[in-house]
XYZ file of C-alpha atoms in Angstrom:
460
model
C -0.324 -41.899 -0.179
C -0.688 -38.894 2.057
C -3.943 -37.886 4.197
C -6.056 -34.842 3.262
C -9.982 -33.829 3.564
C -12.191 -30.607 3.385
C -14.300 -29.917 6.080
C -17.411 -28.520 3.857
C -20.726 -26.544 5.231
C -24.627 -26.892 4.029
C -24.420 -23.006 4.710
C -22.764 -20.407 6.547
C -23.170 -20.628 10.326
C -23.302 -24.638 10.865
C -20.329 -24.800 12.274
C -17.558 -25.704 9.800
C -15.188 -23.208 11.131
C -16.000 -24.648 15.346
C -15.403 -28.286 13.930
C -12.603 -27.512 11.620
C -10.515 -25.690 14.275
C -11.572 -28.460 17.033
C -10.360 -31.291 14.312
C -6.734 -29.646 13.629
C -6.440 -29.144 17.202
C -6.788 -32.918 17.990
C -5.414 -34.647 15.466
C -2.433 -31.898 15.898
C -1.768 -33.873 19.648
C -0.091 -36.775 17.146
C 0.672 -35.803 14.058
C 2.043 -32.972 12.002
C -1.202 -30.976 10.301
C -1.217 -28.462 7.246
C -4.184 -26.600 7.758
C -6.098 -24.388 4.236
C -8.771 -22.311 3.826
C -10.352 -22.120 1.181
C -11.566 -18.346 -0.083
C -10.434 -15.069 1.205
C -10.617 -15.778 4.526
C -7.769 -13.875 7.266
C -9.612 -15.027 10.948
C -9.944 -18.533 10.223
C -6.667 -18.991 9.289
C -4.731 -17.276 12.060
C -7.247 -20.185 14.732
C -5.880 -22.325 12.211
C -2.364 -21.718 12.905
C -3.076 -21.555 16.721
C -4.717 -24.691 16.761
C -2.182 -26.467 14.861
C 1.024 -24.517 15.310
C 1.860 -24.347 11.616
C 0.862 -21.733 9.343
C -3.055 -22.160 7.185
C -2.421 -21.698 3.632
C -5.605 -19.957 1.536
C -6.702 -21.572 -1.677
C -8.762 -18.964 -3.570
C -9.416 -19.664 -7.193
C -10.880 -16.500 -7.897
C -7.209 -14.808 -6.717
C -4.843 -17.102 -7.879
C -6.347 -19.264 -10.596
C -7.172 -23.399 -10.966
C -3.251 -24.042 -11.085
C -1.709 -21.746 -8.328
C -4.358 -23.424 -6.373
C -3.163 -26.461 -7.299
C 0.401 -25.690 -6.938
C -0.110 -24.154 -3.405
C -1.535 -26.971 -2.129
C 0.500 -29.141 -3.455
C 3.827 -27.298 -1.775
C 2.394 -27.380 1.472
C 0.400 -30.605 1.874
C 3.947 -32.653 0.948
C 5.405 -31.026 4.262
C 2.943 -32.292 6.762
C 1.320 -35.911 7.766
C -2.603 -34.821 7.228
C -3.841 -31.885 5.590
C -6.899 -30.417 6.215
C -9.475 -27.966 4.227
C -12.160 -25.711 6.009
C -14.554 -24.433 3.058
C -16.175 -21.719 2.756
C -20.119 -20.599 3.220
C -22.475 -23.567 1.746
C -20.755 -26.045 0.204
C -21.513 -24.864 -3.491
C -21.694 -21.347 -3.072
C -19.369 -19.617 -5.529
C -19.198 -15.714 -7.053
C -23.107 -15.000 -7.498
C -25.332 -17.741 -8.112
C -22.517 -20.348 -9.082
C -20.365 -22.535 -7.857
C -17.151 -21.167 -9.241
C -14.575 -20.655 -6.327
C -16.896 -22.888 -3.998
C -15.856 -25.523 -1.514
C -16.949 -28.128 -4.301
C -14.861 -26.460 -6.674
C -12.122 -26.656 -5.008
C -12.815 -30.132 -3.687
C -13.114 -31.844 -7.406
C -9.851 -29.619 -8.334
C -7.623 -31.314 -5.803
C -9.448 -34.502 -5.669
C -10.806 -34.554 -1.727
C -12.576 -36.061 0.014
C -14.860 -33.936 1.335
C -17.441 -34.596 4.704
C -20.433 -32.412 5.241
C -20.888 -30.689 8.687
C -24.844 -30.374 8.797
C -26.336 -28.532 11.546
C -29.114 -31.007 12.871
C -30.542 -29.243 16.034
C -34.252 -29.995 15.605
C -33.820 -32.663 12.798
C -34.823 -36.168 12.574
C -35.616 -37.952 9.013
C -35.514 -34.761 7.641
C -31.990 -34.854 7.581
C -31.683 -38.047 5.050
C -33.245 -35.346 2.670
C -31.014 -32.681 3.326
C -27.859 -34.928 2.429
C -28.939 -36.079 -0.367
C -29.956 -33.100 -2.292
C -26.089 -32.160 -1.640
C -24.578 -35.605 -2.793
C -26.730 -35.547 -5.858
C -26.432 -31.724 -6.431
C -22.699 -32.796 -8.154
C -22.185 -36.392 -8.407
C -18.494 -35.756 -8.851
C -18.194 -34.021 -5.020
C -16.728 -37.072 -2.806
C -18.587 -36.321 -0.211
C -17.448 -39.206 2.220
C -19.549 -38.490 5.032
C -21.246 -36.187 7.782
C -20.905 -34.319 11.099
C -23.804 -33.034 12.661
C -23.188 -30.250 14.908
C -25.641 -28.793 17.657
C -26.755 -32.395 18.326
C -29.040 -32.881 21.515
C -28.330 -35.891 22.793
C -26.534 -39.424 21.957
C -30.169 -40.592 21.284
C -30.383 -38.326 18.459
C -27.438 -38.661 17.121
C -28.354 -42.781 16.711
C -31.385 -41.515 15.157
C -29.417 -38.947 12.575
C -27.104 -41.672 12.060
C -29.196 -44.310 11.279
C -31.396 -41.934 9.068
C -28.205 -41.401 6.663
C -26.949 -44.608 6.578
C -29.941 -46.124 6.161
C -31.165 -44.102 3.585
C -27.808 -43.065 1.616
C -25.436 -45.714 2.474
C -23.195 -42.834 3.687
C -21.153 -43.108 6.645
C -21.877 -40.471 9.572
C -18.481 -39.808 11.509
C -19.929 -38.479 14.753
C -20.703 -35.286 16.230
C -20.927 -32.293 18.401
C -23.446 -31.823 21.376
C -24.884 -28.207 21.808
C -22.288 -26.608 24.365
C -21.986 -22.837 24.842
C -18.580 -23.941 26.273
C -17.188 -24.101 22.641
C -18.619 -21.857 20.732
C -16.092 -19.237 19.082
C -16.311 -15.306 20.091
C -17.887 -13.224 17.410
C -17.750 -9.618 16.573
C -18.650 -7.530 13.858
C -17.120 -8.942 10.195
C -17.165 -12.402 11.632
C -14.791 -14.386 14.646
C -13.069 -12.261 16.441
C -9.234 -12.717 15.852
C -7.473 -15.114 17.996
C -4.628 -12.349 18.411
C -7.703 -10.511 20.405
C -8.982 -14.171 22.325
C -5.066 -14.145 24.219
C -5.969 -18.102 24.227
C -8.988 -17.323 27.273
C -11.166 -19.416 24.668
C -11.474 -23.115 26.111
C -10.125 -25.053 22.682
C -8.195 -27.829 24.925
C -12.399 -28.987 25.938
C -13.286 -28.109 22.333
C -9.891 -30.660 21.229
C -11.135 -33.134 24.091
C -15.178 -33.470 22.993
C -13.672 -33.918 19.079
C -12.210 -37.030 20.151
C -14.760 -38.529 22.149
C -17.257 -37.864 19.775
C -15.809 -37.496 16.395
C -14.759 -41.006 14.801
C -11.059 -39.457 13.344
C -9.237 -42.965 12.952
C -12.549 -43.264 10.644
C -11.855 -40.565 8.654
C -8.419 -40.677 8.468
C -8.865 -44.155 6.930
C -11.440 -42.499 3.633
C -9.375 -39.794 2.653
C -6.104 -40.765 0.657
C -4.692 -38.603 -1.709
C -2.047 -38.948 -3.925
C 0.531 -36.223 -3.748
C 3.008 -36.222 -6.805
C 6.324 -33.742 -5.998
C 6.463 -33.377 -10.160
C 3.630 -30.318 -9.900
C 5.552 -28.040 -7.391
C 5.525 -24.751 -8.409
C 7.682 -23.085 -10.646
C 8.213 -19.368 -11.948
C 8.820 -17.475 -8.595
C 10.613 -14.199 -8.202
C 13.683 -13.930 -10.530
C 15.079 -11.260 -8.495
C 18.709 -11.377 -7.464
C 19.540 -9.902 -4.299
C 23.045 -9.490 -3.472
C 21.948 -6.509 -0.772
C 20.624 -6.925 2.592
C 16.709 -6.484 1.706
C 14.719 -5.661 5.403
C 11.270 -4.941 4.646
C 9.321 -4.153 8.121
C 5.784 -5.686 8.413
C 3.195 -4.545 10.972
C 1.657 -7.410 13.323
C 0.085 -6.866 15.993
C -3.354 -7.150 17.421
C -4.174 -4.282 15.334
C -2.305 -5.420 11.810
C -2.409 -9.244 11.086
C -4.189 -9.745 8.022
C -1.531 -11.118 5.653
C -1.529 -14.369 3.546
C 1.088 -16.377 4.568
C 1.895 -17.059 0.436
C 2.090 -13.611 0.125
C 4.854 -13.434 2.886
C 6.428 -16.617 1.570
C 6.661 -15.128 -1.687
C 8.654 -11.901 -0.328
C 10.683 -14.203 1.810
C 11.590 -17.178 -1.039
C 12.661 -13.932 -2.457
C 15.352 -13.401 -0.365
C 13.804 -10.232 1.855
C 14.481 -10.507 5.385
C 10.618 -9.765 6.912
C 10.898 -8.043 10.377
C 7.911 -7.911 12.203
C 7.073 -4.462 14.184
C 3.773 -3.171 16.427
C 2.260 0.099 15.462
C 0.561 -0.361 18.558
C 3.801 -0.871 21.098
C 6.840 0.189 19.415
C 8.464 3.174 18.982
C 9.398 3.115 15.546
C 9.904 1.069 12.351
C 12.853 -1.579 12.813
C 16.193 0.095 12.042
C 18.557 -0.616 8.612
C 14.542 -1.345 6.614
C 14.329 -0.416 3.105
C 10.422 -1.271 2.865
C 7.424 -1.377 4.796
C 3.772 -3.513 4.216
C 1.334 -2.632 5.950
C -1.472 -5.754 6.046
C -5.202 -5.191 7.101
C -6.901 -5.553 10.116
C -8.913 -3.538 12.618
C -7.060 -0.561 13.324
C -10.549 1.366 14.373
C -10.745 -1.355 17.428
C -7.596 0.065 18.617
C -7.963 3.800 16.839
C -7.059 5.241 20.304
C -4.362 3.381 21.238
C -3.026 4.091 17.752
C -3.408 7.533 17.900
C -1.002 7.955 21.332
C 1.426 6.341 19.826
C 2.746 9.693 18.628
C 6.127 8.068 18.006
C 5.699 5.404 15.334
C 3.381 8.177 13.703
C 6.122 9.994 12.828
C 8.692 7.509 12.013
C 6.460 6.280 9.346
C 5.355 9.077 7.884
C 8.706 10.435 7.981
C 9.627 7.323 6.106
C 7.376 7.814 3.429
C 8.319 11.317 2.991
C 11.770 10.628 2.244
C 10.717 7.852 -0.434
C 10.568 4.321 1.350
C 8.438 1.966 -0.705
C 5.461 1.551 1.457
C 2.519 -1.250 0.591
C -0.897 -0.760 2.484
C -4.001 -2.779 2.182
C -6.939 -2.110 4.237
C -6.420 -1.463 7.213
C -3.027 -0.966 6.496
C -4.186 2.037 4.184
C -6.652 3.454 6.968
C -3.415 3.821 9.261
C -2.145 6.238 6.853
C -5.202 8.405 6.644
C -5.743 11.895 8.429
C -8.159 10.419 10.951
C -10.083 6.980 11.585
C -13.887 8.141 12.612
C -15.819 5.848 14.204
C -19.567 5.462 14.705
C -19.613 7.522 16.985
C -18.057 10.289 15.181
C -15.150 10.601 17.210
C -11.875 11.046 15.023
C -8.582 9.708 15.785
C -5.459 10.807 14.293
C -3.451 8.331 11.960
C 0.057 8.557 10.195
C -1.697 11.262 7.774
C -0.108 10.670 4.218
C -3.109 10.868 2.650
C -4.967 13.640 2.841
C -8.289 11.540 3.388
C -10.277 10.678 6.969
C -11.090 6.899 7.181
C -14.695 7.171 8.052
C -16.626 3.959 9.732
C -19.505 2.728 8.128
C -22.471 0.858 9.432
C -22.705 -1.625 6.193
C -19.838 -3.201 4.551
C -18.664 -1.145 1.301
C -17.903 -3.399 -2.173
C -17.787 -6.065 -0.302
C -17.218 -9.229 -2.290
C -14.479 -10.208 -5.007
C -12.533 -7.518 -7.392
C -10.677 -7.255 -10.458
C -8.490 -3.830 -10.914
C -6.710 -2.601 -13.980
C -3.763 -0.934 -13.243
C -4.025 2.667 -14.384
C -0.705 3.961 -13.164
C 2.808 2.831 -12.291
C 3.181 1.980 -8.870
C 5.847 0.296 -6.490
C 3.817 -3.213 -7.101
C 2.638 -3.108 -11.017
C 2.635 -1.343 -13.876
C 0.359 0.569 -16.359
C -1.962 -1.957 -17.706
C -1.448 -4.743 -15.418
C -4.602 -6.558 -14.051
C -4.916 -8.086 -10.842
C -7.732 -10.076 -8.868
C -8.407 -9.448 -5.195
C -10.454 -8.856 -2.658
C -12.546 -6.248 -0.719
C -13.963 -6.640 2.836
C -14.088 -3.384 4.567
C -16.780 -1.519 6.655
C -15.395 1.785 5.939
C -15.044 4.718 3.213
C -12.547 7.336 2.037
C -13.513 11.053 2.741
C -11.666 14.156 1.123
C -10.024 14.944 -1.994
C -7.473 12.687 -3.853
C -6.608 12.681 -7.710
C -3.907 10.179 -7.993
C -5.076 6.232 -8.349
C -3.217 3.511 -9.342
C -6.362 0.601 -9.641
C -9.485 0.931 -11.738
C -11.868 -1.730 -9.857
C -14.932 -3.396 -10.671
C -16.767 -6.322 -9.188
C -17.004 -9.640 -11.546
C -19.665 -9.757 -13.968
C -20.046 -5.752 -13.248
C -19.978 -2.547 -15.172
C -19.948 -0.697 -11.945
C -16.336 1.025 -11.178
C -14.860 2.896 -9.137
C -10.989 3.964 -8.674
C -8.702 2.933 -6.018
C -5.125 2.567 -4.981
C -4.004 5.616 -3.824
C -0.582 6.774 -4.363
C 1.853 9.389 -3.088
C 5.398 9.300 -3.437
C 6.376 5.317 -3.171
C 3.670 4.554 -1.171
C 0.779 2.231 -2.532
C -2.301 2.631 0.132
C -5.503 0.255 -1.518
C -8.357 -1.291 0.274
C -7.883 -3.988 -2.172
C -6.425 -7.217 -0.819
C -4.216 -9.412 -2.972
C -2.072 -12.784 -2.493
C 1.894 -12.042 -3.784
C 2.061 -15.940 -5.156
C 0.235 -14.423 -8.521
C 2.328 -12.196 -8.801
C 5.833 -13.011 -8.893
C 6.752 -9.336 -11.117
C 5.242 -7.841 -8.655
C 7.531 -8.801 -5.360
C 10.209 -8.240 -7.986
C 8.982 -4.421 -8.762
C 8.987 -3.877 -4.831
C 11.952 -5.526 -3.809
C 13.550 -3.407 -6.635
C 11.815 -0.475 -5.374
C 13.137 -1.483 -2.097
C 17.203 -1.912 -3.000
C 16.911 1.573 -4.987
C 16.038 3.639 -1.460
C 18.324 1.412 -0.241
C 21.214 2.461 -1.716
C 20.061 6.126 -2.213
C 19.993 6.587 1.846
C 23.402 5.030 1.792
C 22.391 1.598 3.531
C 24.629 -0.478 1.302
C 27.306 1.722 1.252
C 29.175 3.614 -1.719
């Protein structure tokens, strides 16, 4: 039997995501964790990774389905001691008002254990009545237990945990006091990225107050899970690559939204991923046949971007001559005219597309998306369809007639078109995990060996 639990919320902002990271850290001092997240989620998973030192996997079953979710997991989880599952938002919140996609989805899918993290700052009794709404909400949730967070004092935490256990007959693992010490940096769209925190944050006293107050030998001792090797997945890339496939990937402080089974997927593959800085280097890596281009926040470093005259050119130069280029997001801003911010000031980008990235105060069709593919491109083809993401506080301004994606949200007439093409380059604000889509690393590793060998990298 192996060791795995989700780390569930009553709703956004109790402090899942502070408890989560503080848990991996700790139990990450003795043994080897495998860190997930479940939904979309990029920031989370990159403290994940810090706090742990192996990579956070994301188990979305709106992107990849009941089974790759399943499968995912289940590759993973085998390589570590413990694995452990931050949700996401309240418990069951799903895509609109249901649970599908939720933290108790996903919970009943893989069979976890699951403990509640309930804020309890001014809560007393009250609290007994809280719980149980959520362990009677779905009886088949095995919710194992709680953590209050923003807890004032050991006396009320006896009090909160006598409450539960009293009333419920469900075990309360401990807490967290209310300490401005540990709470995580913000900024607009959420954390900000531990890429930007350089490791100032104080996590060793977050690590430190999870083991004096958290019970983990307790926990570790509720949440067995059997692991059977017979479901690993199956039915990746068929590609054969007998050339020497170097596909350059931005990652940086700017550029670092990628999920790491979309990477994996590329790399199982047999492409060689070199990582480059748009912000510090000169140009792309040398002897590269492709480029992706993840999200980010390229308008928090728009200026620094800008000056970097240099990799400007060797990108778009790139593109020009046909290299198979794949940008999402920020990725895709990059290669716009001009990123505007608030403020109005305009910063030059790469400039393939003849568009200005313009900020915007409110996130634009924000939520979950499914796209038809209209058009050929370097990733699918005509008539493909694909389920992703969109999270993005900015728009598209100018004139461009060529799309690849017809998007609309679930359960929605409303449309709209998306990724933009020119040449082999596939700019979308679209996110998408690779796993699904093992055709599609084969299209653009393809895409990828054709330049290849037409610039004469493999010879004649």
């Amino acid at each position: 039997m192996s060791k795995a639990f989700m780390i569930a919320g009553t709703h956004s902002g109790a402090g899942k995501t502070t408890i989560t990271i503080g848990i991996i850290g700790y139990l990450s001092r003795k043994y080897k964790v495998i860190p997930f997240k479940i939904g979309p989620d990029y920031i989370d998973t990159a403290y994940h990774r810090f706090a742990s030192g192996n990579f956070s996997y994301n188990l979305d079953v709106y992107m990849l389905g009941d089974e790759y979710v399943k499968k995912s997991f289940l590759n993973h989880a085998l390589s570590g001691d413990v694995a452990v599952i931050e949700g996401v938002m309240g418990m069951y919140d799903g895509i609109n008002n249901t649970s599908y996609g939720s933290s108790a989805h996903v919970a009943k899918l893989l069979n976890l254990s699951v403990l509640l993290v309930v804020d309890a700052s001014g809560m007393a009794a009250s609290v007994s009545a809280l719980v149980k709404g959520y362990i009677e909400y779905d009886k088949d949730v095995k919710i194992k237990g709680v953590i209050f967070n923003r807890v004032g004092s050991e006396k009320h935490y006896k009090l909160l945990k006598e409450c539960v256990e009293r009333d419920l007959g469900i075990k309360a693992f401990g807490y967290l006091p209310q300490d401005d010490m540990i709470s995580l940096p913000e900024r607009h769209l959420g954390l900000m990225p531990i890429y930007e925190t350089k490791g100032d944050h104080n996590f060793s006293i977050l690590y430190d107050k999870i083991g004096k107050f958290i019970d983990l030998d307790g926990i570790l001792d509720v949440c067995d899970v059997d692991l059977k090797k017979d479901g690993l997945i199956e039915g990746k890339s068929t590609v054969k690559i007998k050339e020497d496939v170097k596909i350059a990937f931005a990652y940086d402080e700017a550029f670092n939204f990628y999920y790491q089974d979309s990477l994996d997927s590329l790399i199982d593959a047999g492409v060689e991923l070199i990582p480059f800085s748009p912000l510090r280097d000169e140009a792309i890596p040398k002897d590269v046949v492709g480029i992706y281009l993840g999200g980010g926040f390229p308008e928090v470093f728009a200026e620094r971007l800008s000056k970097n005259h240099s990799m400007l050119s060797s990108i778009k130069g790139s593109i020009e001559k046909g290299m198979p280029v794949y940008a999402e997001c920020g990725g895709f801003m990059y290669l716009a005219k001009k990123i505007v911010d608030l403020n109005g000031d305009g910063y030059n980008m790469v400039g393939i597309f003849d568009l200005d990235a313009i900020m915007t105060k409110r996130l634009v069709n924000f939520g979950y998306a499914e796209a038809e593919v209209v058009k050929d491109n370097v990733l699918f083809k005509k008539g493909d369809v694909i389920f992703g993401h969109v999270f993005h506080n900015s728009k598209m301004s100018g004139i461009h007639d060529d799309f690849a994606y017809e998007v609309h949200k679930p359960h929605s007439e409303e449309k709209w078109l998306c990724g933009y093409v020119y040449k082999n380059c596939l700019g979308t604000y679209v996110h998408i995990n690779l796993l699904k889509y093992p055709n599609a690393v084969d299209r653009f590793i393809n895409h990828c060996k054709d330049y290849g060998w037409e610039m004469g990298k493999y010879g004649t």
